[in-house]
Amino acid sequence: MIYLFTGAIGTGKTTYVTDQLMKADKQNQTHIQNGELDKVRQIFSNIDGLKVTHEPLPDDWRTTPKNSIIAIDECHKIEIYQPSRKVLHDDPRIVALNESRHTGHDIYFITQAPKFLHQHIRGLVNEHYHFHNPMGLNAATVFLWRNGNTTSPDSDAAKNKAERSFIYTFSKDVQANFSSVEDDAIHTKKRNIPKKVIAILTLLVCLISFISYKLFFDERTTGNLTGETFTNASKNLSAAKNDPESLGKQFAPSLAQDQISIECRKGANVEKPECVKYFDDLTNNKGSVGGETIVSYNPSNPYDLDEIQESVTYQVTAKPVFSGCTKMNGKYTAYTQQGTRIQNVSSSDCNRLIEDADRPFNYFAQDKTQQEYSQRDEQRYQSERQTRQSSEDIARHQQAKQEGLI
């Protein structure tokens, strides 16, 4: 059979062939020990520094015994194997390759690319192995085509048509059985891992580390997974209800504020230091047990709002919008939709509105129907809120009666 091994320099194709020759030599030694000399396959090769038992490569492969193994490294350097304009070779040594299978020969052609080999020989190849190792690692991806080798093995289309692919890892023992460079030469091939691959690997390591920490070291996560967090919370709540004396211990900083509010309304707990502090804070902050904010308001001083502003927070529901102008004693004044004055409105704008009756369009006004819907929704919300508050007041009153507070 005829084999073709291609790949860029340093991708491991000669290493792979040497590995195959070592296996064949090992079988030969076994046959010799067993006295089966007729099964010994003689090896011929020109691989530099090959330590496997072999004979030099002859000029004419037809002179070798039947069932021989012939490994031709850098075959593109041998003239008869070089490509030419002729599709069919006229050299008898090449023509005889058509019948090499009948003599039991295995011939290995090793070169960088298929196009470096004569097209006549390429047409006879039974198995084509292409080695791919762009990162310079100690392993290569090998693609295999049978009976239909490709001239562009690095293309995605060719790789998709490959019969199979596999990873071949370089062995130092194999590489020690031949010379990949001359004795006084220096290896210049370096590993070249793309930055994108490094970034992806780094991200994966960080992600795995984060997940491992969350699963095995974070108490909150491990507690949720094992049920310990829920169990402890249930025990603490039961102890607080069943043993009022232990309430002080249960009032840890992690206890929810609403739980403190519920426990401190009970008559047995009102004198607890934690409850005294709770009620004092409500008084100082002008709050209430129901969560409502209490403020002092004097209708005689409607503009005295400093204290109210310090006590409450509110959400803005309206913004000033230009509504119109007035003219008094020759002076124009602009107003918002709420009747408040707008500063820095030019007299020309007010004059245009009053004298020319040219009113600007109000982009913020609601249609009458939409405004009615908004008012109706607001009334419904206020009604539901009052009903809900009344229900809560009744519930508080009944609870206070049950606890003996009333």
Tab-separated table of C-alpha atoms in Angstrom:
chain	number	residue	atom	x	y	z
A	1	MET	CA	0.000	0.000	0.000
A	2	ILE	CA	1.053	3.600	-0.576
A	3	TYR	CA	0.799	6.108	2.280
A	4	LEU	CA	1.165	9.895	2.116
A	5	PHE	CA	2.083	11.954	5.206
A	6	THR	CA	1.825	15.752	4.878
A	7	GLY	CA	2.018	18.716	7.211
A	8	ALA	CA	4.019	21.855	7.883
A	9	ILE	CA	7.511	21.654	9.341
A	10	GLY	CA	7.477	20.458	12.948
A	11	THR	CA	3.927	19.092	12.953
A	12	GLY	CA	5.028	15.522	13.796
A	13	LYS	CA	4.676	13.618	10.525
A	14	THR	CA	8.223	12.127	10.656
A	15	THR	CA	7.699	11.312	14.339
A	16	TYR	CA	4.546	9.384	13.461
A	17	VAL	CA	6.271	7.414	10.677
A	18	THR	CA	9.206	6.611	12.981
A	19	ASP	CA	6.676	5.364	15.534
A	20	GLN	CA	5.239	2.995	12.901
A	21	LEU	CA	8.732	1.783	11.943
A	22	MET	CA	9.555	1.086	15.613
A	23	LYS	CA	6.439	-1.076	15.903
A	24	ALA	CA	7.366	-2.962	12.723
A	25	ASP	CA	10.926	-3.474	13.986
A	26	LYS	CA	9.580	-4.825	17.293
A	27	GLN	CA	7.478	-7.362	15.384
A	28	ASN	CA	10.547	-8.323	13.335
A	29	GLN	CA	12.532	-8.995	16.511
A	30	THR	CA	9.724	-11.224	17.783
A	31	HIS	CA	9.671	-13.166	14.499
A	32	ILE	CA	13.458	-13.592	14.625
A	33	GLN	CA	13.301	-14.916	18.190
A	34	ASN	CA	10.594	-17.380	17.145
A	35	GLY	CA	12.556	-18.461	14.076
A	36	GLU	CA	9.901	-17.087	11.729
A	37	LEU	CA	12.333	-15.430	9.328
A	38	ASP	CA	9.847	-15.560	6.444
A	39	LYS	CA	7.638	-13.085	8.334
A	40	VAL	CA	10.383	-10.495	8.832
A	41	ARG	CA	9.714	-7.309	6.849
A	42	GLN	CA	12.903	-5.488	5.921
A	43	ILE	CA	12.893	-1.708	6.465
A	44	PHE	CA	14.456	0.822	4.045
A	45	SER	CA	14.515	4.537	4.860
A	46	ASN	CA	16.374	7.825	4.445
A	47	ILE	CA	15.095	9.359	7.722
A	48	ASP	CA	18.021	11.253	9.226
A	49	GLY	CA	19.525	9.592	12.314
A	50	LEU	CA	17.024	6.711	12.307
A	51	LYS	CA	18.018	4.190	15.001
A	52	VAL	CA	15.517	1.531	13.995
A	53	THR	CA	17.103	-1.481	12.281
A	54	HIS	CA	16.986	-0.564	8.601
A	55	GLU	CA	18.832	-0.368	5.299
A	56	PRO	CA	19.600	2.794	3.276
A	57	LEU	CA	17.009	3.893	0.751
A	58	PRO	CA	17.843	2.482	-2.716
A	59	ASP	CA	17.470	4.433	-5.946
A	60	ASP	CA	15.063	1.808	-7.279
A	61	TRP	CA	12.508	0.469	-4.813
A	62	ARG	CA	11.966	-2.558	-7.076
A	63	THR	CA	15.319	-3.965	-5.907
A	64	THR	CA	14.006	-4.436	-2.364
A	65	PRO	CA	12.593	-7.798	-1.185
A	66	LYS	CA	8.885	-8.475	-1.219
A	67	ASN	CA	6.881	-7.252	1.798
A	68	SER	CA	9.495	-4.557	2.494
A	69	ILE	CA	8.646	-1.279	4.236
A	70	ILE	CA	10.039	1.825	2.506
A	71	ALA	CA	9.925	5.236	4.252
A	72	ILE	CA	10.915	8.184	2.039
A	73	ASP	CA	11.414	11.378	4.062
A	74	GLU	CA	11.449	14.752	2.255
A	75	CYS	CA	10.410	12.921	-0.909
A	76	HIS	CA	10.050	16.218	-2.786
A	77	LYS	CA	13.849	16.476	-2.808
A	78	ILE	CA	14.149	13.328	-4.952
A	79	GLU	CA	13.814	14.186	-8.621
A	80	ILE	CA	11.637	11.295	-9.781
A	81	TYR	CA	9.000	12.107	-7.141
A	82	GLN	CA	8.803	15.816	-7.979
A	83	PRO	CA	5.694	17.120	-9.817
A	84	SER	CA	5.847	17.792	-13.542
A	85	ARG	CA	3.564	18.825	-16.367
A	86	LYS	CA	2.921	15.210	-17.277
A	87	VAL	CA	-0.106	13.689	-15.559
A	88	LEU	CA	1.327	10.184	-15.983
A	89	HIS	CA	4.953	9.520	-15.163
A	90	ASP	CA	7.082	7.729	-17.765
A	91	ASP	CA	9.808	6.555	-15.349
A	92	PRO	CA	9.578	2.737	-14.941
A	93	ARG	CA	10.145	3.052	-11.181
A	94	ILE	CA	7.029	5.203	-10.852
A	95	VAL	CA	4.980	3.169	-13.297
A	96	ALA	CA	5.821	0.052	-11.252
A	97	LEU	CA	4.115	1.618	-8.237
A	98	ASN	CA	0.836	0.716	-9.930
A	99	GLU	CA	1.581	-2.922	-9.029
A	100	SER	CA	3.261	-2.340	-5.635
A	101	ARG	CA	0.359	-3.951	-3.822
A	102	HIS	CA	1.052	-7.278	-5.550
A	103	THR	CA	4.553	-7.428	-4.043
A	104	GLY	CA	3.372	-6.626	-0.506
A	105	HIS	CA	5.338	-3.377	-0.275
A	106	ASP	CA	4.313	-0.561	2.087
A	107	ILE	CA	5.721	2.761	0.871
A	108	TYR	CA	5.597	5.905	3.034
A	109	PHE	CA	5.950	9.280	1.253
A	110	ILE	CA	6.676	12.172	3.662
A	111	THR	CA	6.470	15.807	2.482
A	112	GLN	CA	5.043	19.194	3.518
A	113	ALA	CA	2.144	19.373	1.040
A	114	PRO	CA	0.483	17.047	-1.503
A	115	LYS	CA	1.323	19.393	-4.370
A	116	PHE	CA	5.039	18.705	-3.759
A	117	LEU	CA	4.495	15.112	-4.935
A	118	HIS	CA	3.957	14.031	-8.547
A	119	GLN	CA	0.293	13.745	-9.457
A	120	HIS	CA	0.810	10.178	-10.746
A	121	ILE	CA	1.865	9.063	-7.242
A	122	ARG	CA	-0.918	11.057	-5.563
A	123	GLY	CA	-3.423	9.115	-7.639
A	124	LEU	CA	-2.087	5.841	-6.209
A	125	VAL	CA	-2.205	6.863	-2.525
A	126	ASN	CA	-4.332	4.535	-0.395
A	127	GLU	CA	-4.199	6.563	2.847
A	128	HIS	CA	-3.389	10.253	3.247
A	129	TYR	CA	-2.520	11.552	6.743
A	130	HIS	CA	-2.283	15.312	7.280
A	131	PHE	CA	-0.814	16.742	10.507
A	132	HIS	CA	-2.035	20.048	11.971
A	133	ASN	CA	-0.211	21.663	14.913
A	134	PRO	CA	-0.421	25.502	14.680
A	135	MET	CA	0.287	26.067	18.389
A	136	GLY	CA	3.546	24.131	18.468
A	137	LEU	CA	2.318	21.769	21.176
A	138	ASN	CA	3.576	18.235	21.846
A	139	ALA	CA	0.586	16.832	19.979
A	140	ALA	CA	-1.001	17.214	16.566
A	141	THR	CA	-4.445	16.790	15.082
A	142	VAL	CA	-4.289	14.207	12.300
A	143	PHE	CA	-6.831	14.040	9.462
A	144	LEU	CA	-7.198	10.866	7.385
A	145	TRP	CA	-8.518	10.440	3.829
A	146	ARG	CA	-8.682	7.046	2.081
A	147	ASN	CA	-8.660	6.558	-1.681
A	148	GLY	CA	-9.291	10.164	-2.590
A	149	ASN	CA	-6.635	12.310	-0.970
A	150	THR	CA	-6.962	16.062	-1.188
A	151	THR	CA	-4.563	18.660	-2.558
A	152	SER	CA	-5.698	21.284	0.022
A	153	PRO	CA	-5.740	19.433	3.350
A	154	ASP	CA	-5.718	22.634	5.431
A	155	SER	CA	-9.046	23.854	4.028
A	156	ASP	CA	-12.202	23.467	6.096
A	157	ALA	CA	-13.957	21.763	3.187
A	158	ALA	CA	-11.265	19.075	2.987
A	159	LYS	CA	-11.251	18.532	6.757
A	160	ASN	CA	-15.027	18.090	6.728
A	161	LYS	CA	-14.633	15.333	4.123
A	162	ALA	CA	-11.944	13.498	6.099
A	163	GLU	CA	-12.850	9.943	7.064
A	164	ARG	CA	-11.736	10.562	10.612
A	165	SER	CA	-9.418	12.671	12.752
A	166	PHE	CA	-7.465	11.902	15.901
A	167	ILE	CA	-4.909	13.399	18.268
A	168	TYR	CA	-1.367	12.080	18.037
A	169	THR	CA	0.819	12.852	21.073
A	170	PHE	CA	4.569	13.047	20.547
A	171	SER	CA	6.655	10.596	22.569
A	172	LYS	CA	10.179	11.492	23.644
A	173	ASP	CA	11.147	7.837	23.229
A	174	VAL	CA	10.085	7.964	19.585
A	175	GLN	CA	11.770	11.314	18.932
A	176	ALA	CA	14.983	9.914	20.409
A	177	ASN	CA	15.107	7.359	17.561
A	178	PHE	CA	15.732	9.898	14.784
A	179	SER	CA	17.194	13.389	14.277
A	180	SER	CA	14.680	16.136	13.596
A	181	VAL	CA	17.445	18.760	13.161
A	182	GLU	CA	21.149	18.615	12.447
A	183	ASP	CA	23.558	18.190	15.350
A	184	ASP	CA	24.746	21.823	15.349
A	185	ALA	CA	21.272	23.309	14.736
A	186	ILE	CA	18.919	24.837	17.310
A	187	HIS	CA	15.185	24.215	17.598
A	188	THR	CA	13.417	27.489	16.722
A	189	LYS	CA	9.804	26.307	16.800
A	190	LYS	CA	8.015	27.793	19.791
A	191	ARG	CA	4.596	27.298	21.255
A	192	ASN	CA	2.147	29.820	19.909
A	193	ILE	CA	-1.125	29.665	21.821
A	194	PRO	CA	-3.640	32.273	20.525
A	195	LYS	CA	-4.649	34.974	22.991
A	196	LYS	CA	-8.297	34.075	22.443
A	197	VAL	CA	-7.645	30.518	23.653
A	198	ILE	CA	-5.762	31.826	26.701
A	199	ALA	CA	-8.630	34.214	27.506
A	200	ILE	CA	-11.227	31.439	27.237
A	201	LEU	CA	-9.186	29.102	29.443
A	202	THR	CA	-8.665	31.865	32.017
A	203	LEU	CA	-12.392	32.619	32.042
A	204	LEU	CA	-13.215	28.939	32.529
A	205	VAL	CA	-10.781	28.647	35.440
A	206	CYS	CA	-12.278	31.740	37.109
A	207	LEU	CA	-15.815	30.472	36.549
A	208	ILE	CA	-15.023	27.041	37.974
A	209	SER	CA	-13.287	28.630	40.977
A	210	PHE	CA	-16.276	30.903	41.643
A	211	ILE	CA	-18.775	28.032	41.408
A	212	SER	CA	-16.605	25.842	43.654
A	213	TYR	CA	-16.395	28.610	46.253
A	214	LYS	CA	-20.149	29.129	46.192
A	215	LEU	CA	-20.877	25.420	46.470
A	216	PHE	CA	-18.363	24.403	49.123
A	217	PHE	CA	-17.222	27.477	51.085
A	218	ASP	CA	-20.003	30.103	51.100
A	219	GLU	CA	-22.100	29.497	54.238
A	220	ARG	CA	-25.175	31.086	52.708
A	221	THR	CA	-25.077	28.783	49.698
A	222	THR	CA	-24.163	25.638	51.625
A	223	GLY	CA	-26.845	26.451	54.182
A	224	ASN	CA	-29.479	26.781	51.485
A	225	LEU	CA	-28.372	23.553	49.811
A	226	THR	CA	-28.405	21.520	53.026
A	227	GLY	CA	-31.494	23.182	54.506
A	228	GLU	CA	-29.536	24.404	57.523
A	229	THR	CA	-30.442	28.066	56.974
A	230	PHE	CA	-34.178	27.364	56.905
A	231	THR	CA	-33.971	24.991	59.878
A	232	ASN	CA	-32.100	27.496	62.060
A	233	ALA	CA	-34.495	30.311	61.167
A	234	SER	CA	-37.486	28.149	62.077
A	235	LYS	CA	-35.925	27.170	65.407
A	236	ASN	CA	-35.189	30.801	66.300
A	237	LEU	CA	-38.717	31.918	65.471
A	238	SER	CA	-40.282	29.082	67.488
A	239	ALA	CA	-38.076	29.867	70.485
A	240	ALA	CA	-39.055	33.524	70.375
A	241	LYS	CA	-42.757	32.670	70.392
A	242	ASN	CA	-42.611	29.953	73.055
A	243	ASP	CA	-40.120	31.596	75.439
A	244	PRO	CA	-40.547	35.381	75.836
A	245	GLU	CA	-37.563	35.474	78.199
A	246	SER	CA	-35.280	34.452	75.370
A	247	LEU	CA	-36.514	37.266	73.163
A	248	GLY	CA	-33.513	39.433	73.973
A	249	LYS	CA	-31.206	36.736	72.661
A	250	GLN	CA	-33.318	36.313	69.561
A	251	PHE	CA	-33.115	40.032	68.748
A	252	ALA	CA	-29.865	39.698	66.843
A	253	PRO	CA	-28.956	42.237	64.155
A	254	SER	CA	-29.990	39.732	61.527
A	255	LEU	CA	-33.613	39.621	62.819
A	256	ALA	CA	-35.975	41.364	60.421
A	257	GLN	CA	-37.418	44.737	61.432
A	258	ASP	CA	-40.993	43.575	60.949
A	259	GLN	CA	-40.379	40.643	63.323
A	260	ILE	CA	-39.194	43.106	66.006
A	261	SER	CA	-42.333	45.180	65.447
A	262	ILE	CA	-44.576	42.132	65.935
A	263	GLU	CA	-42.801	40.863	69.056
A	264	CYS	CA	-42.624	44.278	70.733
A	265	ARG	CA	-46.396	44.770	70.488
A	266	LYS	CA	-46.891	41.884	72.876
A	267	GLY	CA	-47.513	42.980	76.452
A	268	ALA	CA	-44.891	40.589	77.840
A	269	ASN	CA	-42.149	42.230	75.780
A	270	VAL	CA	-42.808	45.982	75.995
A	271	GLU	CA	-40.288	46.430	78.819
A	272	LYS	CA	-37.528	44.501	77.113
A	273	PRO	CA	-34.503	46.745	76.391
A	274	GLU	CA	-34.762	45.971	72.713
A	275	CYS	CA	-38.432	46.950	72.612
A	276	VAL	CA	-37.837	50.124	74.644
A	277	LYS	CA	-35.194	51.127	72.104
A	278	TYR	CA	-37.558	50.232	69.259
A	279	PHE	CA	-40.350	52.514	70.582
A	280	ASP	CA	-37.867	55.313	71.370
A	281	ASP	CA	-36.600	55.202	67.796
A	282	LEU	CA	-40.166	55.443	66.505
A	283	THR	CA	-40.802	58.485	68.696
A	284	ASN	CA	-37.559	60.218	67.746
A	285	ASN	CA	-38.163	59.559	64.070
A	286	LYS	CA	-41.821	60.567	64.354
A	287	GLY	CA	-42.885	57.180	63.087
A	288	SER	CA	-45.705	54.839	63.998
A	289	VAL	CA	-46.135	51.131	64.620
A	290	GLY	CA	-48.096	50.838	61.383
A	291	GLY	CA	-45.193	52.239	59.390
A	292	GLU	CA	-46.790	55.658	58.787
A	293	THR	CA	-44.773	58.881	59.087
A	294	ILE	CA	-46.141	61.502	61.528
A	295	VAL	CA	-45.397	65.203	60.946
A	296	SER	CA	-46.508	68.467	62.560
A	297	TYR	CA	-48.365	70.862	60.289
A	298	ASN	CA	-49.580	74.392	61.133
A	299	PRO	CA	-52.111	75.723	58.586
A	300	SER	CA	-51.379	79.278	59.770
A	301	ASN	CA	-47.843	78.942	58.359
A	302	PRO	CA	-48.337	77.107	55.042
A	303	TYR	CA	-44.870	78.078	53.807
A	304	ASP	CA	-43.082	76.789	56.891
A	305	LEU	CA	-42.180	73.384	55.428
A	306	ASP	CA	-38.642	72.795	56.691
A	307	GLU	CA	-39.653	70.317	59.391
A	308	ILE	CA	-41.914	68.402	57.031
A	309	GLN	CA	-39.228	68.228	54.357
A	310	GLU	CA	-36.803	66.736	56.876
A	311	SER	CA	-39.286	64.061	57.966
A	312	VAL	CA	-40.781	62.769	54.754
A	313	THR	CA	-39.751	61.518	51.361
A	314	TYR	CA	-42.058	61.613	48.386
A	315	GLN	CA	-42.156	60.825	44.696
A	316	VAL	CA	-42.448	63.571	42.123
A	317	THR	CA	-45.795	63.325	40.279
A	318	ALA	CA	-45.779	66.628	38.381
A	319	LYS	CA	-43.308	68.946	36.701
A	320	PRO	CA	-43.690	72.669	35.939
A	321	VAL	CA	-45.238	73.282	32.511
A	322	PHE	CA	-45.764	76.675	30.893
A	323	SER	CA	-49.462	77.587	31.160
A	324	GLY	CA	-49.862	81.290	30.341
A	325	CYS	CA	-48.911	84.931	30.954
A	326	THR	CA	-50.428	88.048	32.520
A	327	LYS	CA	-49.733	91.695	31.828
A	328	MET	CA	-49.960	94.236	34.637
A	329	ASN	CA	-48.661	97.800	34.445
A	330	GLY	CA	-46.848	96.934	31.212
A	331	LYS	CA	-44.969	94.021	32.838
A	332	TYR	CA	-45.349	90.411	31.735
A	333	THR	CA	-45.401	87.484	34.191
A	334	ALA	CA	-45.410	83.774	33.191
A	335	TYR	CA	-47.126	81.013	35.226
A	336	THR	CA	-47.140	77.212	35.431
A	337	GLN	CA	-50.189	74.947	35.305
A	338	GLN	CA	-50.379	75.275	39.123
A	339	GLY	CA	-50.320	79.088	39.040
A	340	THR	CA	-46.732	79.430	40.262
A	341	ARG	CA	-44.460	81.959	38.640
A	342	ILE	CA	-41.853	80.993	36.055
A	343	GLN	CA	-38.680	83.020	36.107
A	344	ASN	CA	-36.648	84.047	33.050
A	345	VAL	CA	-39.480	83.795	30.485
A	346	SER	CA	-38.850	86.453	27.826
A	347	SER	CA	-41.311	89.321	27.397
A	348	SER	CA	-41.452	88.581	23.673
A	349	ASP	CA	-42.919	85.125	24.369
A	350	CYS	CA	-45.626	86.563	26.652
A	351	ASN	CA	-46.356	89.330	24.146
A	352	ARG	CA	-46.748	86.730	21.405
A	353	LEU	CA	-49.230	84.822	23.562
A	354	ILE	CA	-51.295	87.818	24.747
A	355	GLU	CA	-51.212	90.166	21.768
A	356	ASP	CA	-51.106	87.630	18.916
A	357	ALA	CA	-53.139	84.878	20.659
A	358	ASP	CA	-50.413	82.431	19.571
A	359	ARG	CA	-50.526	79.741	22.275
A	360	PRO	CA	-47.759	77.103	22.177
A	361	PHE	CA	-48.811	73.452	22.004
A	362	ASN	CA	-48.874	71.624	25.357
A	363	TYR	CA	-47.187	68.261	24.834
A	364	PHE	CA	-47.826	67.184	28.436
A	365	ALA	CA	-51.593	67.677	28.698
A	366	GLN	CA	-53.695	64.520	29.035
A	367	ASP	CA	-56.784	63.898	26.952
A	368	LYS	CA	-60.018	64.322	28.845
A	369	THR	CA	-60.844	60.596	28.639
A	370	GLN	CA	-57.372	59.607	29.787
A	371	GLN	CA	-57.542	62.137	32.610
A	372	GLU	CA	-60.887	60.722	33.750
A	373	TYR	CA	-59.399	57.215	33.738
A	374	SER	CA	-56.427	58.421	35.785
A	375	GLN	CA	-58.694	60.135	38.328
A	376	ARG	CA	-60.896	57.041	38.509
A	377	ASP	CA	-57.868	54.787	39.083
A	378	GLU	CA	-56.605	57.134	41.778
A	379	GLN	CA	-59.993	57.090	43.545
A	380	ARG	CA	-60.124	53.292	43.350
A	381	TYR	CA	-56.610	53.059	44.775
A	382	GLN	CA	-57.472	55.388	47.673
A	383	SER	CA	-60.655	53.422	48.402
A	384	GLU	CA	-58.811	50.097	48.440
A	385	ARG	CA	-56.083	51.588	50.604
A	386	GLN	CA	-58.607	52.854	53.168
A	387	THR	CA	-60.355	49.458	53.197
A	388	ARG	CA	-57.047	47.662	53.671
A	389	GLN	CA	-56.054	50.020	56.490
A	390	SER	CA	-59.422	49.495	58.181
A	391	SER	CA	-58.974	45.715	58.000
A	392	GLU	CA	-55.490	46.018	59.450
A	393	ASP	CA	-56.760	48.251	62.285
A	394	ILE	CA	-59.477	45.715	63.126
A	395	ALA	CA	-56.915	42.892	63.123
A	396	ARG	CA	-54.593	44.876	65.406
A	397	HIS	CA	-57.487	45.656	67.738
A	398	GLN	CA	-58.497	41.991	67.984
A	399	GLN	CA	-54.894	40.929	68.557
A	400	ALA	CA	-54.482	43.500	71.319
A	401	LYS	CA	-57.645	42.200	73.030
A	402	GLN	CA	-56.383	38.628	72.850
A	403	GLU	CA	-53.049	39.637	74.366
A	404	GLY	CA	-54.702	41.564	77.183
A	405	LEU	CA	-53.445	44.964	76.090
A	406	ILE	CA	-56.972	46.416	75.998
